[in-house]
Amino acid sequence: QQTGEGSHAVLLLPGMLGSGQTDFGPQLKSMNKQLFTVVAWDPRGYGKSIPPSRDFPPDFFERDAKDAVDLMQALKFKKFSLLGWSDGGITALIAAAKYPNLIHKLVVWGANASVTQEDVRIYNGIRDVSKWSEKVRKPLEELYGHKYFAETCEAWVDGISRFAENSDGNICQQLLPDIKCPTFIIHGEKDPLVPQAHAEYIHKHIKGSRLLLMPEGKHNLHLRFAKDFNREVENFLR
């Protein structure tokens, strides 16, 4: 999906099972269309990018990062900024580190550069989609059908939990010092899925980055507090 005709191109990167339409409604609708050209993509196996079916090989974040950059280049954007939520934040960190000449600015929220045993416990708590709240579950069931949604969520839990077997549970910690673009990290202090230590670690290891804590924010702070979020992000991107 693409909206706006501004000179500053921005790619929105969704979270697990996410897509432009389910994850970024308020950003597609309300971000400044004079300043920005906003692109939301569905990573392979998610949203409308099916087939292929989604899978989680050990390098799935690197694969998404390359796909995202390839997409923006195919759309003829020479330089662009990244807004990454959750898994999309991890993808954005990797893209910014690996393709520094292409990335203008970086915003991540609900992201983590490693997986701890505590994280694995949290992930297993969302493994069974029938236990999700209806509000979160319904749009995804409508998008995917129950079977694909349930199976892909389980596969994601298995895929992301495997990082905990690496030393330090590493996903992309070694890449953070390679991120040279201006970086803005946002974290909801009430995020039940991503402990605050992850945001602090990313902030500490990306030189010159800025960290904003939202006291009432949960994991979906960009939806729940869309107006505040959009304002903060637009000011950073200007």
mmCIF file of C-alpha atoms in Angstrom:
data_model
loop_
_atom_site.group_PDB
_atom_site.id
_atom_site.type_symbol
_atom_site.label_atom_id
_atom_site.label_comp_id
_atom_site.label_asym_id
_atom_site.label_seq_id
_atom_site.Cartn_x
_atom_site.Cartn_y
_atom_site.Cartn_z
ATOM 1 C CA GLN A 1 0.000 0.000 0.000
ATOM 2 C CA GLN A 2 1.252 3.496 -0.789
ATOM 3 C CA THR A 3 -0.060 6.933 0.116
ATOM 4 C CA GLY A 4 1.173 10.529 0.035
ATOM 5 C CA GLU A 5 3.376 12.370 -2.419
ATOM 6 C CA GLY A 6 6.066 13.845 -0.178
ATOM 7 C CA SER A 7 9.749 13.720 -1.070
ATOM 8 C CA HIS A 8 10.603 11.710 2.070
ATOM 9 C CA ALA A 9 9.850 8.005 1.486
ATOM 10 C CA VAL A 10 8.991 5.936 4.564
ATOM 11 C CA LEU A 11 8.543 2.157 4.742
ATOM 12 C CA LEU A 12 6.291 0.690 7.462
ATOM 13 C CA LEU A 13 7.387 -2.789 8.578
ATOM 14 C CA PRO A 14 4.710 -4.869 10.365
ATOM 15 C CA GLY A 15 4.997 -7.349 13.212
ATOM 16 C CA MET A 16 4.387 -11.089 13.418
ATOM 17 C CA LEU A 17 1.477 -12.097 11.118
ATOM 18 C CA GLY A 18 1.155 -8.408 10.314
ATOM 19 C CA SER A 19 0.285 -6.497 7.176
ATOM 20 C CA GLY A 20 -0.144 -2.889 6.182
ATOM 21 C CA GLN A 21 -3.898 -2.964 6.655
ATOM 22 C CA THR A 22 -3.924 -4.704 10.052
ATOM 23 C CA ASP A 23 -0.881 -2.998 11.584
ATOM 24 C CA PHE A 24 -0.694 0.573 10.310
ATOM 25 C CA GLY A 25 -4.184 2.000 9.686
ATOM 26 C CA PRO A 26 -3.621 5.303 11.567
ATOM 27 C CA GLN A 27 -0.212 5.846 9.963
ATOM 28 C CA LEU A 28 -1.453 5.240 6.403
ATOM 29 C CA LYS A 29 -4.427 7.494 7.084
ATOM 30 C CA SER A 30 -2.912 10.376 9.027
ATOM 31 C CA MET A 31 0.813 10.778 8.397
ATOM 32 C CA ASN A 32 1.571 14.034 6.567
ATOM 33 C CA LYS A 33 1.004 13.335 2.874
ATOM 34 C CA GLN A 34 2.741 16.529 1.719
ATOM 35 C CA LEU A 35 5.985 15.643 3.511
ATOM 36 C CA PHE A 36 5.993 11.863 3.165
ATOM 37 C CA THR A 37 5.364 9.059 0.725
ATOM 38 C CA VAL A 38 4.313 6.227 3.026
ATOM 39 C CA VAL A 39 4.674 2.613 1.888
ATOM 40 C CA ALA A 40 3.357 -0.335 3.918
ATOM 41 C CA TRP A 41 4.406 -3.816 2.874
ATOM 42 C CA ASP A 42 3.258 -7.344 3.658
ATOM 43 C CA PRO A 43 6.352 -9.547 4.167
ATOM 44 C CA ARG A 44 6.366 -12.881 2.331
ATOM 45 C CA GLY A 45 3.795 -15.283 3.758
ATOM 46 C CA TYR A 46 1.875 -12.455 5.473
ATOM 47 C CA GLY A 47 -1.133 -10.376 4.458
ATOM 48 C CA LYS A 48 -1.573 -10.372 0.690
ATOM 49 C CA SER A 49 1.963 -11.680 0.028
ATOM 50 C CA ILE A 50 0.695 -15.281 -0.057
ATOM 51 C CA PRO A 51 1.791 -17.541 -1.675
ATOM 52 C CA PRO A 52 4.382 -18.442 -0.482
ATOM 53 C CA SER A 53 3.307 -19.742 2.916
ATOM 54 C CA ARG A 54 5.234 -18.177 5.780
ATOM 55 C CA ASP A 55 8.168 -20.092 7.210
ATOM 56 C CA PHE A 56 10.833 -19.289 9.789
ATOM 57 C CA PRO A 57 14.303 -20.471 8.756
ATOM 58 C CA PRO A 58 17.158 -19.255 10.976
ATOM 59 C CA ASP A 59 17.717 -16.214 8.728
ATOM 60 C CA PHE A 60 14.081 -15.131 8.374
ATOM 61 C CA PHE A 61 14.785 -11.618 9.690
ATOM 62 C CA GLU A 62 17.674 -11.142 7.232
ATOM 63 C CA ARG A 63 15.445 -12.424 4.430
ATOM 64 C CA ASP A 64 12.715 -9.937 5.352
ATOM 65 C CA ALA A 65 15.304 -7.134 5.505
ATOM 66 C CA LYS A 66 16.551 -7.931 2.015
ATOM 67 C CA ASP A 67 12.982 -8.266 0.681
ATOM 68 C CA ALA A 68 12.057 -4.883 2.179
ATOM 69 C CA VAL A 69 15.047 -3.107 0.656
ATOM 70 C CA ASP A 70 14.546 -4.855 -2.698
ATOM 71 C CA LEU A 71 10.910 -3.705 -2.700
ATOM 72 C CA MET A 72 11.812 -0.052 -2.073
ATOM 73 C CA GLN A 73 14.454 -0.168 -4.786
ATOM 74 C CA ALA A 74 11.960 -1.742 -7.205
ATOM 75 C CA LEU A 75 9.632 1.182 -6.382
ATOM 76 C CA LYS A 76 12.546 3.480 -7.352
ATOM 77 C CA PHE A 77 13.126 5.095 -3.949
ATOM 78 C CA LYS A 78 16.819 5.944 -3.733
ATOM 79 C CA LYS A 79 16.819 6.631 0.023
ATOM 80 C CA PHE A 80 14.103 5.987 2.561
ATOM 81 C CA SER A 81 13.346 5.834 6.265
ATOM 82 C CA LEU A 82 12.168 2.759 8.161
ATOM 83 C CA LEU A 83 9.401 2.518 10.764
ATOM 84 C CA GLY A 84 9.512 -0.970 12.255
ATOM 85 C CA TRP A 85 7.143 -2.450 14.804
ATOM 86 C CA SER A 86 7.939 -5.593 16.806
ATOM 87 C CA ASP A 87 9.351 -8.195 14.348
ATOM 88 C CA GLY A 88 9.345 -5.389 11.781
ATOM 89 C CA GLY A 89 11.557 -3.414 14.160
ATOM 90 C CA ILE A 90 14.080 -6.254 14.210
ATOM 91 C CA THR A 91 13.929 -6.377 10.408
ATOM 92 C CA ALA A 92 14.457 -2.598 10.270
ATOM 93 C CA LEU A 93 17.502 -2.766 12.587
ATOM 94 C CA ILE A 94 19.096 -5.382 10.317
ATOM 95 C CA ALA A 95 18.275 -3.408 7.157
ATOM 96 C CA ALA A 96 19.714 -0.176 8.591
ATOM 97 C CA ALA A 97 22.933 -1.965 9.579
ATOM 98 C CA LYS A 98 23.378 -3.883 6.319
ATOM 99 C CA TYR A 99 22.264 -1.217 3.803
ATOM 100 C CA PRO A 100 23.473 2.042 5.416
ATOM 101 C CA ASN A 101 23.625 3.991 2.135
ATOM 102 C CA LEU A 102 19.912 3.469 1.504
ATOM 103 C CA ILE A 103 18.455 4.286 4.916
ATOM 104 C CA HIS A 104 17.757 7.893 5.865
ATOM 105 C CA LYS A 105 16.316 7.549 9.402
ATOM 106 C CA LEU A 106 15.138 4.680 11.592
ATOM 107 C CA VAL A 107 12.267 4.366 14.083
ATOM 108 C CA VAL A 108 11.687 1.119 16.013
ATOM 109 C CA TRP A 109 9.263 0.170 18.782
ATOM 110 C CA GLY A 110 8.427 -3.132 20.466
ATOM 111 C CA ALA A 111 11.658 -4.598 19.075
ATOM 112 C CA ASN A 112 14.409 -6.739 20.583
ATOM 113 C CA ALA A 113 17.944 -7.662 19.503
ATOM 114 C CA SER A 114 18.033 -10.903 21.508
ATOM 115 C CA VAL A 115 15.740 -13.539 22.998
ATOM 116 C CA THR A 116 15.955 -14.442 26.694
ATOM 117 C CA GLN A 117 14.400 -17.391 28.532
ATOM 118 C CA GLU A 118 11.874 -14.917 29.935
ATOM 119 C CA ASP A 119 10.967 -13.918 26.349
ATOM 120 C CA VAL A 120 10.463 -17.583 25.409
ATOM 121 C CA ARG A 121 8.053 -17.918 28.326
ATOM 122 C CA ILE A 122 6.133 -14.842 27.083
ATOM 123 C CA TYR A 123 6.023 -16.189 23.496
ATOM 124 C CA ASN A 124 4.649 -19.524 24.651
ATOM 125 C CA GLY A 125 1.908 -17.607 26.419
ATOM 126 C CA ILE A 126 0.597 -16.428 23.018
ATOM 127 C CA ARG A 127 1.216 -19.708 21.144
ATOM 128 C CA ASP A 128 -2.468 -20.730 21.292
ATOM 129 C CA VAL A 129 -4.387 -18.111 19.302
ATOM 130 C CA SER A 130 -7.722 -19.242 20.766
ATOM 131 C CA LYS A 131 -6.580 -17.586 23.999
ATOM 132 C CA TRP A 132 -6.011 -14.186 22.342
ATOM 133 C CA SER A 133 -8.497 -11.385 22.934
ATOM 134 C CA GLU A 134 -11.162 -11.233 20.252
ATOM 135 C CA LYS A 135 -10.199 -7.676 19.336
ATOM 136 C CA VAL A 136 -6.698 -8.720 18.271
ATOM 137 C CA ARG A 137 -7.656 -12.157 16.952
ATOM 138 C CA LYS A 138 -10.626 -11.273 14.756
ATOM 139 C CA PRO A 139 -8.968 -9.133 12.045
ATOM 140 C CA LEU A 140 -6.198 -11.726 11.680
ATOM 141 C CA GLU A 141 -8.656 -14.621 11.450
ATOM 142 C CA GLU A 142 -10.550 -12.716 8.778
ATOM 143 C CA LEU A 143 -7.323 -12.085 6.879
ATOM 144 C CA TYR A 144 -5.865 -15.603 7.068
ATOM 145 C CA GLY A 145 -8.582 -18.055 8.034
ATOM 146 C CA HIS A 146 -8.277 -19.827 11.380
ATOM 147 C CA LYS A 147 -5.998 -22.689 10.283
ATOM 148 C CA TYR A 148 -3.254 -20.612 8.627
ATOM 149 C CA PHE A 149 -3.380 -18.047 11.441
ATOM 150 C CA ALA A 150 -3.084 -20.674 14.201
ATOM 151 C CA GLU A 151 -0.369 -22.727 12.478
ATOM 152 C CA THR A 152 1.727 -19.699 11.521
ATOM 153 C CA CYS A 153 1.589 -18.320 15.055
ATOM 154 C CA GLU A 154 2.856 -21.643 16.437
ATOM 155 C CA ALA A 155 5.591 -21.751 13.788
ATOM 156 C CA TRP A 156 6.594 -18.191 14.724
ATOM 157 C CA VAL A 157 6.886 -19.095 18.423
ATOM 158 C CA ASP A 158 9.142 -22.023 17.505
ATOM 159 C CA GLY A 159 11.153 -19.915 15.051
ATOM 160 C CA ILE A 160 11.814 -16.958 17.333
ATOM 161 C CA SER A 161 12.419 -19.155 20.387
ATOM 162 C CA ARG A 162 15.337 -20.827 18.576
ATOM 163 C CA PHE A 163 17.353 -17.599 18.953
ATOM 164 C CA ALA A 164 17.448 -18.249 22.710
ATOM 165 C CA GLU A 165 19.841 -21.136 21.947
ATOM 166 C CA ASN A 166 22.435 -18.709 20.529
ATOM 167 C CA SER A 167 25.025 -17.271 22.888
ATOM 168 C CA ASP A 168 23.377 -14.304 24.628
ATOM 169 C CA GLY A 169 20.171 -15.258 22.763
ATOM 170 C CA ASN A 170 21.506 -13.170 19.907
ATOM 171 C CA ILE A 171 19.335 -12.069 16.959
ATOM 172 C CA CYS A 172 21.216 -8.989 15.700
ATOM 173 C CA GLN A 173 23.175 -7.541 18.640
ATOM 174 C CA GLN A 174 26.438 -7.497 16.672
ATOM 175 C CA LEU A 175 24.855 -5.324 13.964
ATOM 176 C CA LEU A 176 23.673 -2.484 16.211
ATOM 177 C CA PRO A 177 27.023 -0.597 16.246
ATOM 178 C CA ASP A 178 26.893 -0.592 12.416
ATOM 179 C CA ILE A 179 23.710 1.521 12.427
ATOM 180 C CA LYS A 180 24.846 5.032 11.561
ATOM 181 C CA CYS A 181 21.578 6.752 10.625
ATOM 182 C CA PRO A 182 19.596 8.861 13.124
ATOM 183 C CA THR A 183 17.618 6.374 15.229
ATOM 184 C CA PHE A 184 14.540 6.834 17.419
ATOM 185 C CA ILE A 185 13.479 4.011 19.768
ATOM 186 C CA ILE A 186 10.024 4.146 21.359
ATOM 187 C CA HIS A 187 8.911 1.806 24.124
ATOM 188 C CA GLY A 188 5.615 1.351 25.938
ATOM 189 C CA GLU A 189 6.303 0.917 29.643
ATOM 190 C CA LYS A 190 3.314 -1.441 29.893
ATOM 191 C CA ASP A 191 4.324 -3.630 26.930
ATOM 192 C CA PRO A 192 3.455 -7.195 28.036
ATOM 193 C CA LEU A 193 5.391 -8.826 25.179
ATOM 194 C CA VAL A 194 8.742 -6.986 25.136
ATOM 195 C CA PRO A 195 10.471 -6.129 28.424
ATOM 196 C CA GLN A 196 11.908 -2.604 28.596
ATOM 197 C CA ALA A 197 15.486 -3.903 28.910
ATOM 198 C CA HIS A 198 15.376 -4.691 25.172
ATOM 199 C CA ALA A 199 14.673 -1.067 24.227
ATOM 200 C CA GLU A 200 17.400 0.114 26.608
ATOM 201 C CA TYR A 201 19.911 -2.328 25.104
ATOM 202 C CA ILE A 202 19.177 -1.141 21.555
ATOM 203 C CA HIS A 203 19.449 2.497 22.660
ATOM 204 C CA LYS A 204 22.774 1.856 24.413
ATOM 205 C CA HIS A 205 24.329 0.143 21.392
ATOM 206 C CA ILE A 206 23.212 2.502 18.602
ATOM 207 C CA LYS A 207 25.367 5.568 18.922
ATOM 208 C CA GLY A 208 23.455 8.839 19.189
ATOM 209 C CA SER A 209 20.052 7.146 19.260
ATOM 210 C CA ARG A 210 17.124 8.603 21.156
ATOM 211 C CA LEU A 211 14.809 6.644 23.473
ATOM 212 C CA LEU A 212 11.250 7.706 24.294
ATOM 213 C CA LEU A 213 9.330 5.844 27.010
ATOM 214 C CA MET A 214 5.532 6.071 26.866
ATOM 215 C CA PRO A 215 4.252 5.397 30.415
ATOM 216 C CA GLU A 216 0.812 4.151 29.315
ATOM 217 C CA GLY A 217 1.987 2.475 26.095
ATOM 218 C CA LYS A 218 1.566 -1.254 25.544
ATOM 219 C CA HIS A 219 2.843 -3.254 22.563
ATOM 220 C CA ASN A 220 0.495 -1.543 20.092
ATOM 221 C CA LEU A 221 1.204 2.033 21.245
ATOM 222 C CA HIS A 222 1.190 3.327 17.639
ATOM 223 C CA LEU A 223 -2.462 2.279 17.318
ATOM 224 C CA ARG A 224 -3.681 3.046 20.835
ATOM 225 C CA PHE A 225 -1.908 6.443 20.997
ATOM 226 C CA ALA A 226 -1.754 7.059 17.257
ATOM 227 C CA LYS A 227 -1.925 10.843 17.452
ATOM 228 C CA ASP A 228 0.963 11.171 19.929
ATOM 229 C CA PHE A 229 2.959 8.520 18.094
ATOM 230 C CA ASN A 230 2.499 10.108 14.665
ATOM 231 C CA ARG A 231 3.443 13.534 16.018
ATOM 232 C CA GLU A 232 6.640 12.281 17.687
ATOM 233 C CA VAL A 233 7.670 10.291 14.612
ATOM 234 C CA GLU A 234 6.940 13.074 12.123
ATOM 235 C CA ASN A 235 8.966 15.537 14.193
ATOM 236 C CA PHE A 236 11.883 13.085 14.247
ATOM 237 C CA LEU A 237 11.685 12.415 10.498
ATOM 238 C CA ARG A 238 11.592 16.088 9.469
#
